[in-house]
CSV table of C-alpha atoms in Angstrom, one decimal:
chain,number,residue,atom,x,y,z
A,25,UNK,CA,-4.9,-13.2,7.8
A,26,UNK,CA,-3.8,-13.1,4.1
A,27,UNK,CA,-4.5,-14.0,0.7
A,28,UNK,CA,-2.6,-15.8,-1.6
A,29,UNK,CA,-2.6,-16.1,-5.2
A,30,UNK,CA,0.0,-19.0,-6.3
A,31,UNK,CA,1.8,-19.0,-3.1
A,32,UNK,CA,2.6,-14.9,-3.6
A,33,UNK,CA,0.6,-12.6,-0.7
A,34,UNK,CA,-2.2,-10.1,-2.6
A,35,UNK,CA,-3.6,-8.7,0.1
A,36,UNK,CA,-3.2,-9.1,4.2
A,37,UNK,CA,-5.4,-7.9,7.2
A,38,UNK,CA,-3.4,-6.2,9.5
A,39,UNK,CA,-3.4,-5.4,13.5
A,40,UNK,CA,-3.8,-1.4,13.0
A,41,UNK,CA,-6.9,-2.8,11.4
A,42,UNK,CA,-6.0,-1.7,7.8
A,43,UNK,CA,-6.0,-3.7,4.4
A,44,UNK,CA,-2.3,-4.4,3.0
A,45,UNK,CA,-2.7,-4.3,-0.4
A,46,UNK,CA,0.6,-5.4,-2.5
A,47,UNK,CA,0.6,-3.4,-5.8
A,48,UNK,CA,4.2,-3.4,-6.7
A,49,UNK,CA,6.8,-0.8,-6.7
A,50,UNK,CA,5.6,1.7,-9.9
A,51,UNK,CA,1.9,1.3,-9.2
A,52,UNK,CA,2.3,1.8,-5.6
A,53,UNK,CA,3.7,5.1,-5.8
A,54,UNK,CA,0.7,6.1,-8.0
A,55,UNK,CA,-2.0,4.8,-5.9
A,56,UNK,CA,-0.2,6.6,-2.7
A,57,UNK,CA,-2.4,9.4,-3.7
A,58,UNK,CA,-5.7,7.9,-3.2
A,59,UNK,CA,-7.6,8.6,0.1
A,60,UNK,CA,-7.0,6.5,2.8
A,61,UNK,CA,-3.9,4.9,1.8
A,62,UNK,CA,-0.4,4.9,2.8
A,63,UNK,CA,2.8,2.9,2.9
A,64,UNK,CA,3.1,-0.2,5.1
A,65,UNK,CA,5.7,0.4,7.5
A,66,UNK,CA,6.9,-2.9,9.6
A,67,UNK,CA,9.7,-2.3,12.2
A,68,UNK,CA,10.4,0.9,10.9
A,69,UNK,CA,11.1,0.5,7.9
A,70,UNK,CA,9.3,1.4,4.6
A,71,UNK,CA,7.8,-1.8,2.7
A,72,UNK,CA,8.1,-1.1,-1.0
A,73,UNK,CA,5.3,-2.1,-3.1
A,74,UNK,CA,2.7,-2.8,-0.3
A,75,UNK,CA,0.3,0.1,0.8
A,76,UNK,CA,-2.3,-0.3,3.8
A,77,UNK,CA,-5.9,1.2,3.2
A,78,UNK,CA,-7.5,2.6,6.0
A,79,UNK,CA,-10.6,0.5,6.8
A,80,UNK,CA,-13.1,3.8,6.2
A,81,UNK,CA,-12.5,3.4,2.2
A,82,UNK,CA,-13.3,0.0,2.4
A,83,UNK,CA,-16.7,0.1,4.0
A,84,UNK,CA,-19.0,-0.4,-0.1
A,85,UNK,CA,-18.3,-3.7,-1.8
A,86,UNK,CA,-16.8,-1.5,-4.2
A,87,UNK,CA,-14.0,0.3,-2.5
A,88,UNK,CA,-12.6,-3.3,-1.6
A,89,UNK,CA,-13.3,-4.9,-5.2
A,90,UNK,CA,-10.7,-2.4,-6.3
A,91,UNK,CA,-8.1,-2.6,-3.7
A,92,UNK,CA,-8.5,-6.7,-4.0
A,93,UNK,CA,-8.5,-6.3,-7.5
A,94,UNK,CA,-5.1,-4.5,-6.9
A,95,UNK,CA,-3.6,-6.7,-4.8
A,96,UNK,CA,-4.5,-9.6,-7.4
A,97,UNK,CA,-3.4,-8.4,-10.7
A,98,UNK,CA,-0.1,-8.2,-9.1
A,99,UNK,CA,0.4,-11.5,-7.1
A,100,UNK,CA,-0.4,-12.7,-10.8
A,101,UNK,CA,2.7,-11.1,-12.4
A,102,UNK,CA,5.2,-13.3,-10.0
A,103,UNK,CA,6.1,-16.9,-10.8
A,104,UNK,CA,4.2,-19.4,-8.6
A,105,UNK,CA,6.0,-20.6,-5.2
């Protein structure tokens, strides 16, 4: 299940039962050091950009207002598909 803004993914529920949250190359680093979060790794190999947020900091309204909101502001930046 994802979510699209323009045709670009923002954010994707995943089968380990974590969020994807696309937030882009620089800002991803950054937010690597917030709890819960790590880089999405598909077939063993390291998906720049995208970080998956482990369900527990997603349980207030809050906690996934941000990560959406991260997820978002960067499917805006790209040019519509």
């Amino acid at each position: 299940l994802a979510f699209l803004v323009a045709g670009n993914m923002a954010v994707a529920a995943n089968s380990k039962g974590t969020l994807m949250v696309r937030a882009g190359a620089e800002r991803a680093d950054e937010l690597l050091d917030a709890p819960g979060t790590s880089m999405v790794v598909m077939r063993n190999r390291p998906m720049t950009g995208w970080l998956d947020v482990d369900a527990n900091h997603l349980a207030t309204p809050l906690q996934l207002e941000t990560w959406l909101d991260v997820g978002v502001s960067f499917a805006r930046t790209l040019p519509a598909k």
